[in-house]
PDB file of C-alpha atoms in Angstrom:
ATOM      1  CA  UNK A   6      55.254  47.786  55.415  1.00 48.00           C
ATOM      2  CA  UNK A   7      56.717  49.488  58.379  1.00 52.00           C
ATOM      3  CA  UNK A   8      59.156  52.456  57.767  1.00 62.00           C
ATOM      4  CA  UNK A   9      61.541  51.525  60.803  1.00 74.00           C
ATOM      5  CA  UNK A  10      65.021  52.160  59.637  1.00 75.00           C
ATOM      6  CA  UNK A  11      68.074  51.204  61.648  1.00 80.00           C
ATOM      7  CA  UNK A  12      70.721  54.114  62.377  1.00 83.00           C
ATOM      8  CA  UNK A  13      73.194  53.271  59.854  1.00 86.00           C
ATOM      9  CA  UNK A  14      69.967  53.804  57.254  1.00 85.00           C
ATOM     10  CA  UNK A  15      69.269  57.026  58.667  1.00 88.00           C
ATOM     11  CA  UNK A  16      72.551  58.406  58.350  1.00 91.00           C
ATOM     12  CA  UNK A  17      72.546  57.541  54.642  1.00 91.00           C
ATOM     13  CA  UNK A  18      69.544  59.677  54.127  1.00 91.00           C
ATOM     14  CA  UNK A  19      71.456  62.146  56.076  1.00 93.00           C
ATOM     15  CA  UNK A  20      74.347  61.772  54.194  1.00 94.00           C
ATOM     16  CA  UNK A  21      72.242  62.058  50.844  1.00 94.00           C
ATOM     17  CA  UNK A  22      70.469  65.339  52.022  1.00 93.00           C
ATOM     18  CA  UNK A  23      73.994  66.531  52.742  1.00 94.00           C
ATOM     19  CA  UNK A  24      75.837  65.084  49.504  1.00 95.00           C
ATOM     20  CA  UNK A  25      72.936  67.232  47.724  1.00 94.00           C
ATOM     21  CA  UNK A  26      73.257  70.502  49.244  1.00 94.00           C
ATOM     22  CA  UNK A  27      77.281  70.117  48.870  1.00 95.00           C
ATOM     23  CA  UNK A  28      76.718  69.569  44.825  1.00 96.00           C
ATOM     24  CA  UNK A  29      74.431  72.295  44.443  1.00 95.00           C
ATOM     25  CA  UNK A  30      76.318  74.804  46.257  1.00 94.00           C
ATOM     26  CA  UNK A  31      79.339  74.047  44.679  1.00 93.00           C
ATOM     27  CA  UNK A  32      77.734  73.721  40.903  1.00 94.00           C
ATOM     28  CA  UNK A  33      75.234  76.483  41.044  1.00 95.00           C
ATOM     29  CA  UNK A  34      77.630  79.303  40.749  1.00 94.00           C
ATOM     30  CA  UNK A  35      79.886  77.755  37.995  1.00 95.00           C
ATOM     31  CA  UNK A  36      76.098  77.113  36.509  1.00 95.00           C
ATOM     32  CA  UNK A  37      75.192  80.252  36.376  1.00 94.00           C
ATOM     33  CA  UNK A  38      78.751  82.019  34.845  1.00 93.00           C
ATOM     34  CA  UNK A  39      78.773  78.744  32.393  1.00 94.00           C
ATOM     35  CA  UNK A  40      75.206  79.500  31.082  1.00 93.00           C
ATOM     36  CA  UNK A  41      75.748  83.082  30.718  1.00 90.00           C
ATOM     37  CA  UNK A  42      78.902  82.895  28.914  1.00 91.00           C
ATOM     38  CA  UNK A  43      76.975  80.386  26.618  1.00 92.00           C
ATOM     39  CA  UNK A  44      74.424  82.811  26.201  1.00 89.00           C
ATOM     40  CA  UNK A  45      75.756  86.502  26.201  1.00 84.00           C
ATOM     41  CA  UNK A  46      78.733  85.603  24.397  1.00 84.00           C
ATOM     42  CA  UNK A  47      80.067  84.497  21.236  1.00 85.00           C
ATOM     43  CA  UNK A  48      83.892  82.928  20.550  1.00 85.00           C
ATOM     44  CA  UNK A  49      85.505  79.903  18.515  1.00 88.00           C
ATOM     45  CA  UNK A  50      85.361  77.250  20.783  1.00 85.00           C
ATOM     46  CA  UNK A  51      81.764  77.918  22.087  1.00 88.00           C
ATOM     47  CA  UNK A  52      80.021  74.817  20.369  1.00 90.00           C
ATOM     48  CA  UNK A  53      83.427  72.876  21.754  1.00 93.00           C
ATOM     49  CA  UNK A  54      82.439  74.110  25.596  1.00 92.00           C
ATOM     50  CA  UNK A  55      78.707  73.510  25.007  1.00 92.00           C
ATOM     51  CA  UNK A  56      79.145  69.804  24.065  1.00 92.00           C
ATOM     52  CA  UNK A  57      81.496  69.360  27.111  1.00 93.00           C
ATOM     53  CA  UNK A  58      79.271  71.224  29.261  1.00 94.00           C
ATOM     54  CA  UNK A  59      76.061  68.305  28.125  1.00 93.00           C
ATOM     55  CA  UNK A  60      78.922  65.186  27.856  1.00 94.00           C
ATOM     56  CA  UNK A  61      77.557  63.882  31.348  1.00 94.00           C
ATOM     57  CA  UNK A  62      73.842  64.188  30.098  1.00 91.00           C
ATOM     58  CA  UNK A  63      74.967  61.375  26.955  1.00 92.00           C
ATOM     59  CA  UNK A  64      77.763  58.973  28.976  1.00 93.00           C
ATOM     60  CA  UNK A  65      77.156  55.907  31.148  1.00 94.00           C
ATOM     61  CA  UNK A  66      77.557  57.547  34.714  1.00 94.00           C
ATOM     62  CA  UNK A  67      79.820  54.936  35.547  1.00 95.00           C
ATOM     63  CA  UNK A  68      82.253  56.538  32.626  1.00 95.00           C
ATOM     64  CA  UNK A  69      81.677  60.044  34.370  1.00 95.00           C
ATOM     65  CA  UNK A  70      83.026  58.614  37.751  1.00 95.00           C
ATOM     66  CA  UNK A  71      85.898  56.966  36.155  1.00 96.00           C
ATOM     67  CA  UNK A  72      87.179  59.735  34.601  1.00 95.00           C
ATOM     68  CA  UNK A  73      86.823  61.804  37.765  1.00 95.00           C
ATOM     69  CA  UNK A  74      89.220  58.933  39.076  1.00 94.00           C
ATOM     70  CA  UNK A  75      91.558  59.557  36.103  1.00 94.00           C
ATOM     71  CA  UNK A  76      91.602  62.835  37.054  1.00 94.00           C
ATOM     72  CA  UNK A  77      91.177  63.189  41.243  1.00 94.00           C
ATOM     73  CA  UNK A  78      92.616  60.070  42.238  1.00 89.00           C
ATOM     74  CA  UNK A  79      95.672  60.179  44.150  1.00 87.00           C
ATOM     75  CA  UNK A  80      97.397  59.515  41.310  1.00 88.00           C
ATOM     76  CA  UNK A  81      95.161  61.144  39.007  1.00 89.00           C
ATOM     77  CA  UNK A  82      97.150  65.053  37.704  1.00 92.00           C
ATOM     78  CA  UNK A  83      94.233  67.064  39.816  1.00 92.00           C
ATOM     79  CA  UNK A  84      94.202  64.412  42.609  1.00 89.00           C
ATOM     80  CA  UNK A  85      97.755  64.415  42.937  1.00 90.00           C
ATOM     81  CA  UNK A  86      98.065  68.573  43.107  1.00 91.00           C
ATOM     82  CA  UNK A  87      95.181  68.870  45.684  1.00 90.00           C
ATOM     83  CA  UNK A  88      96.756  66.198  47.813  1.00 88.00           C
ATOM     84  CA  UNK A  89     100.194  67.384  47.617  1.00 87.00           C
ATOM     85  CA  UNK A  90      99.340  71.646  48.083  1.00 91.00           C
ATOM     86  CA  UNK A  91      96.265  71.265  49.997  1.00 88.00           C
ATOM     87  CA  UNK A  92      96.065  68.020  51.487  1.00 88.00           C
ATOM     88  CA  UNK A  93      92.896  66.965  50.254  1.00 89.00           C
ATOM     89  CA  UNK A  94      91.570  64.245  48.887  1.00 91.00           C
ATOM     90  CA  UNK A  95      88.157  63.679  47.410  1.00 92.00           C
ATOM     91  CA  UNK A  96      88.260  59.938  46.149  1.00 93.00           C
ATOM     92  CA  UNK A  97      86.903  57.672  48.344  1.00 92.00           C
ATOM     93  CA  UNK A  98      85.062  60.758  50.806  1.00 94.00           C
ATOM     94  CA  UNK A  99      82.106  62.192  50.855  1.00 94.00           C
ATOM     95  CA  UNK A 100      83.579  65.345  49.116  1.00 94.00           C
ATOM     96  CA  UNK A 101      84.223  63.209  46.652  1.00 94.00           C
ATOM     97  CA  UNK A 102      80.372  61.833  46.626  1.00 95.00           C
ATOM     98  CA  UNK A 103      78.921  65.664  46.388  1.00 96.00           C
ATOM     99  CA  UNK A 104      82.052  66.053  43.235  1.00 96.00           C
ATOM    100  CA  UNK A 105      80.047  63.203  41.180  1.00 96.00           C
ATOM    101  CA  UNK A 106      76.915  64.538  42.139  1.00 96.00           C
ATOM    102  CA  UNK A 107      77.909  68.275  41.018  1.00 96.00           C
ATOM    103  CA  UNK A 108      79.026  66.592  37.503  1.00 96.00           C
ATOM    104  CA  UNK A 109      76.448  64.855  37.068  1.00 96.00           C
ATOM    105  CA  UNK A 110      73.874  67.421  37.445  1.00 95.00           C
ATOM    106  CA  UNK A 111      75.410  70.687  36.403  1.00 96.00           C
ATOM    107  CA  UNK A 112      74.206  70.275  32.611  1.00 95.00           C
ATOM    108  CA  UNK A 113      70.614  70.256  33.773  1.00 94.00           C
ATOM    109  CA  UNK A 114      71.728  73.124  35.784  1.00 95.00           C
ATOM    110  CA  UNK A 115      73.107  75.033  33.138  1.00 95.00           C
ATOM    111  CA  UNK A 116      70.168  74.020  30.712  1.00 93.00           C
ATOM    112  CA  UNK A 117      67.929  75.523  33.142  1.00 91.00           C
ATOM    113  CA  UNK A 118      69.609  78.577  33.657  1.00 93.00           C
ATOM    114  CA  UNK A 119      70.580  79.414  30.296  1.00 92.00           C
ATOM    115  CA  UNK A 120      67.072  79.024  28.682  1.00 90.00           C
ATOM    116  CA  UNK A 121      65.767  81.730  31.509  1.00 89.00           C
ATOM    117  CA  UNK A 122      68.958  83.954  30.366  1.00 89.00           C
ATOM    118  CA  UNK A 123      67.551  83.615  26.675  1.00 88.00           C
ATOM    119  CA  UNK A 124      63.950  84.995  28.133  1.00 84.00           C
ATOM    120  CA  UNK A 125      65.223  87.965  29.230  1.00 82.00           C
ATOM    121  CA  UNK A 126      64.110  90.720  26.911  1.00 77.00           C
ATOM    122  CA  UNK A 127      67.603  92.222  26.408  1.00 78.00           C
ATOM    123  CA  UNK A 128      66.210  95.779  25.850  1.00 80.00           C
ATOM    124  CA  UNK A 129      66.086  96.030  29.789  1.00 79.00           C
ATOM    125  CA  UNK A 130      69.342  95.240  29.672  1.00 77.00           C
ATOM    126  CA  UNK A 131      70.351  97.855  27.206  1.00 80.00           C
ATOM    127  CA  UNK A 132      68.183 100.001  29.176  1.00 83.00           C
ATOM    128  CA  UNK A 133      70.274  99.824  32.327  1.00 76.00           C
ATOM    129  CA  UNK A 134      73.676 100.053  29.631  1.00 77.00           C
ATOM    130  CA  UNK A 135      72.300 103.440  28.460  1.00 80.00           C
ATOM    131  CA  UNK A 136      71.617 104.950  32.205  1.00 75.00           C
ATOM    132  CA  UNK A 137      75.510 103.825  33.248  1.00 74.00           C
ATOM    133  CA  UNK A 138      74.773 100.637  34.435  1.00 73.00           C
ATOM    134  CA  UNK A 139      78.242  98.495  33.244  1.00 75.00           C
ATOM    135  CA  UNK A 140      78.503  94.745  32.632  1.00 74.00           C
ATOM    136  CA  UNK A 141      78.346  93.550  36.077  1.00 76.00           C
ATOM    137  CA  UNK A 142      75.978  95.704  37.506  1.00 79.00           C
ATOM    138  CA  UNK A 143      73.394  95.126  34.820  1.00 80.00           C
ATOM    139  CA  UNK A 144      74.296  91.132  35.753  1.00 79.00           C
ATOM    140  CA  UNK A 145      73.209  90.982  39.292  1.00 79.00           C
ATOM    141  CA  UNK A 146      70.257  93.827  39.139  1.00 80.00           C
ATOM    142  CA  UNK A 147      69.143  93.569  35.894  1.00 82.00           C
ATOM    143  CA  UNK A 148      69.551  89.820  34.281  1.00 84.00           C
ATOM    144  CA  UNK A 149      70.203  87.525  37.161  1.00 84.00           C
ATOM    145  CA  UNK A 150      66.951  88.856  39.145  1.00 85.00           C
ATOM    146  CA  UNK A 151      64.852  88.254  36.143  1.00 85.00           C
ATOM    147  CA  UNK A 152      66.750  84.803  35.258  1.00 87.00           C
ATOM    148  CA  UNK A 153      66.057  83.883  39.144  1.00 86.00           C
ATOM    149  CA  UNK A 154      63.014  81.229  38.029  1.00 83.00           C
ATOM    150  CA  UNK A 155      65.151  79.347  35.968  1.00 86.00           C
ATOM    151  CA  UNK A 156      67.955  79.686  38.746  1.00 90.00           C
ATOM    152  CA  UNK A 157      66.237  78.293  41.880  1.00 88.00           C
ATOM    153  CA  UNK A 158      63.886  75.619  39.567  1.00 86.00           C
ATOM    154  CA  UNK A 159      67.653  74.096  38.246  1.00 90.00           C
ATOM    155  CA  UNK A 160      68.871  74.110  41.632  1.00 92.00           C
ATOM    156  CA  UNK A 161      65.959  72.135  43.084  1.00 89.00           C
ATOM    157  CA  UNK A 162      65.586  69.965  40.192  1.00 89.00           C
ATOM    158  CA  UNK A 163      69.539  69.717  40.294  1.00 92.00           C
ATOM    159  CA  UNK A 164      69.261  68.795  43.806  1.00 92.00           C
ATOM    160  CA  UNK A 165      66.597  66.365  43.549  1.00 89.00           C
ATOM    161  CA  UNK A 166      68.375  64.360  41.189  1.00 91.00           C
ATOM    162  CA  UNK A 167      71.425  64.401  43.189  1.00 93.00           C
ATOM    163  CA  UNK A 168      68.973  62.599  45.594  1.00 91.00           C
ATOM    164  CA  UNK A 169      68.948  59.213  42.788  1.00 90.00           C
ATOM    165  CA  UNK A 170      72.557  59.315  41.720  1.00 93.00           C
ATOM    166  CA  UNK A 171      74.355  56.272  41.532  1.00 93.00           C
ATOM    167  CA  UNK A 172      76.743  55.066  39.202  1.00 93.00           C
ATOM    168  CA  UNK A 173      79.371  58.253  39.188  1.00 94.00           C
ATOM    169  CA  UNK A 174      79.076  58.046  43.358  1.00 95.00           C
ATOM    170  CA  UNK A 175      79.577  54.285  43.240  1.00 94.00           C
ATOM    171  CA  UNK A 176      82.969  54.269  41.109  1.00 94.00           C
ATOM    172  CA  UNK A 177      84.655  57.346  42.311  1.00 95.00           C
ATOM    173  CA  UNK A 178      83.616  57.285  46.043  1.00 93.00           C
ATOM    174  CA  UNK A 179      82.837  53.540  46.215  1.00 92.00           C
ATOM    175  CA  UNK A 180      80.299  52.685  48.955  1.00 91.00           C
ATOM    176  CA  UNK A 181      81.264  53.497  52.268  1.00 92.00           C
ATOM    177  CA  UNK A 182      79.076  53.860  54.804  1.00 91.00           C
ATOM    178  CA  UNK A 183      78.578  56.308  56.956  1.00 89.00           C
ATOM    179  CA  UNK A 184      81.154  58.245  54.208  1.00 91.00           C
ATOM    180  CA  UNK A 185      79.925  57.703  51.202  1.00 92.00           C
ATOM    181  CA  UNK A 186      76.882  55.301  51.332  1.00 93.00           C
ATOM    182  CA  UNK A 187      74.049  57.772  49.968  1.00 93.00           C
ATOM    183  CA  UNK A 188      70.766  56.291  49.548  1.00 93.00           C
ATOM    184  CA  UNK A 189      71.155  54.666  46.347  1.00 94.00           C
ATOM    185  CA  UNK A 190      73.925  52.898  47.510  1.00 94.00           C
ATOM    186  CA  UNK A 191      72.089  51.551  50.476  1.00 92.00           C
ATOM    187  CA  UNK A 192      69.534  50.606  48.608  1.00 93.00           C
ATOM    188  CA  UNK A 193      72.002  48.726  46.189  1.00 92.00           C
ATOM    189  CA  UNK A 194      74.234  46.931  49.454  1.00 91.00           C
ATOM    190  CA  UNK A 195      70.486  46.186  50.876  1.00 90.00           C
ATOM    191  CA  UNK A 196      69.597  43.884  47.595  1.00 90.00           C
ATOM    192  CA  UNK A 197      72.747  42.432  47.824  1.00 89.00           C
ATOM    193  CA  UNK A 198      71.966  40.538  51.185  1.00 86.00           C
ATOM    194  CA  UNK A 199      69.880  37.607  50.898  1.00 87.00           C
ATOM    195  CA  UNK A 200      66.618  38.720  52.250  1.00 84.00           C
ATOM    196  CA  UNK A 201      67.303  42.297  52.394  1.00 82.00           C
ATOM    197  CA  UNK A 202      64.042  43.393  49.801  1.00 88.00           C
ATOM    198  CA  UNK A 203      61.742  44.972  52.448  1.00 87.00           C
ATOM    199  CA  UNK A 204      64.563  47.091  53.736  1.00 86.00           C
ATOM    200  CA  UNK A 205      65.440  47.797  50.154  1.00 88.00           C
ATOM    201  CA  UNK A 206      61.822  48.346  49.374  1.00 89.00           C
ATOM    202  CA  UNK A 207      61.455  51.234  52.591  1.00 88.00           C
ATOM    203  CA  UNK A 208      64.451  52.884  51.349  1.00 89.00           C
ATOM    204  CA  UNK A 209      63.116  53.191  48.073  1.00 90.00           C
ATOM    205  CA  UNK A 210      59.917  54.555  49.904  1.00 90.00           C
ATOM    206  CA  UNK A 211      62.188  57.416  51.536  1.00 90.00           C
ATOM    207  CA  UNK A 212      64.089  57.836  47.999  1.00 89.00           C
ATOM    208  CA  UNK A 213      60.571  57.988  46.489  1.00 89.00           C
ATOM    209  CA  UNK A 214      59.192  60.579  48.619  1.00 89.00           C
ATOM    210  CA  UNK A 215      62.361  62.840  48.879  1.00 87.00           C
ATOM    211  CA  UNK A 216      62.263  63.141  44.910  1.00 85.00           C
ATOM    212  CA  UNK A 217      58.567  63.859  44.778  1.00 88.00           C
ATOM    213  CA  UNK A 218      58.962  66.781  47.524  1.00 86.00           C
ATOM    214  CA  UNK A 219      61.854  68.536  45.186  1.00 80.00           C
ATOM    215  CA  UNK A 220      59.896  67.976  42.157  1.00 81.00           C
ATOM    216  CA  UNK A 221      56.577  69.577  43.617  1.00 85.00           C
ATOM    217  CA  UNK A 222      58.943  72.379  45.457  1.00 81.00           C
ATOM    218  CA  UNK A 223      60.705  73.013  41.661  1.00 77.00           C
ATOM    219  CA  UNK A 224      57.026  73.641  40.549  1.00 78.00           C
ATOM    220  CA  UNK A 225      55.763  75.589  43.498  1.00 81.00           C
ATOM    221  CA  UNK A 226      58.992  78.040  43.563  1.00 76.00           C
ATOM    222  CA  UNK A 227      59.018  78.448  39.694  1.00 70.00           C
ATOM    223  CA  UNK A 228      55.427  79.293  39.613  1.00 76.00           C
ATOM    224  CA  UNK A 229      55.966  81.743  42.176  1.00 77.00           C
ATOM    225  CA  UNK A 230      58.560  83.504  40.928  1.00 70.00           C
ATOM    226  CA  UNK A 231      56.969  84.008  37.356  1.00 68.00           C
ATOM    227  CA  UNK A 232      54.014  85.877  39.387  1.00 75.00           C
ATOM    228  CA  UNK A 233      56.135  87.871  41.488  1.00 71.00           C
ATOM    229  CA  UNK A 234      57.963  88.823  38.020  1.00 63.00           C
ATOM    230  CA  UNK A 235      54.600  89.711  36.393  1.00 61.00           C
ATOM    231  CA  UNK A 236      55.289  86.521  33.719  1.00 58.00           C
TER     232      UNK A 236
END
């Protein structure tokens, strides 16, 4: 089977690459506070944000992506107050692909993250609280240095499933392409033309291979970090 994609194909591997990055970037962060308030913290409605936090690990994707239309459409109450202050608009776009895509993954995100948090011995914590060291310093040189395994392995992992997303992408960005035709969705328009298997069948290949690289790099980077950490 030759690999010999046509232009339009190429640009929705670009455009997953891209969609990826966008997710992670945007997720990470929120990742990162979400799992430590889960973990460093105790209030009321904790078990409430938890089981929000997971809700896109348990529903249909296609569920996910139409309640981001519920809620970002142009109609939708967020949708409506981004387009009307801001001007944006994310259904339909390829904002709005990377959006599904940062749903969709930030539990496994947040799972990742927040087991490393629980690792850290908290005595070097209280350590750094007895020389001075407040609440956001010990954060970002004490926990979030030691947590950085867990933090780079759910980012790759996050972004490598970003890489196979389909159903939230497909009903809250539709399948535009060249906007929001990621790979999946190519694959998916490709079956859908009488004949179109081998060109499905390469750009499962290149959807193959890309998830296989994050995997191994998830592995590689996690095992590196432990050493450098002395674990």
């Amino acid at each position: 089977m030759n690999l010999s994609l046509s232009p339009e194909e190429w640009t929705a591997v670009r455009l997953t690459l891209e969609v990826a990055a966008r997710a992670v970037g945007f997720g990470l962060p929120l990742a990162v506070l979400t799992a430590w308030v889960l973990t460093r913290t105790r209030f009321p409605g904790r078990p409430v944000l938890n089981a929000l936090v997971h809700l896109p690990l348990v529903l249909p994707p296609v569920v996910t992506g139409w309640l981001l239309l519920v809620l970002f459409g142009v109609r939708g109450p967020l949708g409506a107050l981004l387009q009307h202050w801001f001007g944006i608009r994310l259904v339909f776009t390829t904002a709005g692909a990377a959006l599904a895509c940062a749903v969709m993954t930030f539990p496994i995100m947040v799972r990742s993250i927040r087991l490393s948090l629980e690792a850290v011995d908290p005595r070097l914590e209280q350590a750094a609280r007895t020389l001075g060291a407040g609440r956001l310093d010990r954060l970002f040189s004490v926990t979030l240095p030691l947590a950085s395994p867990g933090i780079l392995v759910g980012a790759i992992v996050a972004y490598a499933t970003c890489l196979g997303e389909f159903g939230a992408v497909i009903t809250f960005a539709a399948n535009i392409p060249g906007e929001t035709q990621t790979l999946p969705l190519a694959i998916y328009a490709a079956l859908q033309v009488p004949g179109g298997e081998d060109k499905a069948a390469q750009l499962s290949l290149v959807s193959l291979c890309l998830a296989l690289v994050g995997l191994l790099l998830s592995e590689w980077f996690g095992k590196r970090l432990n050493r450098m950490l002395g674990r």
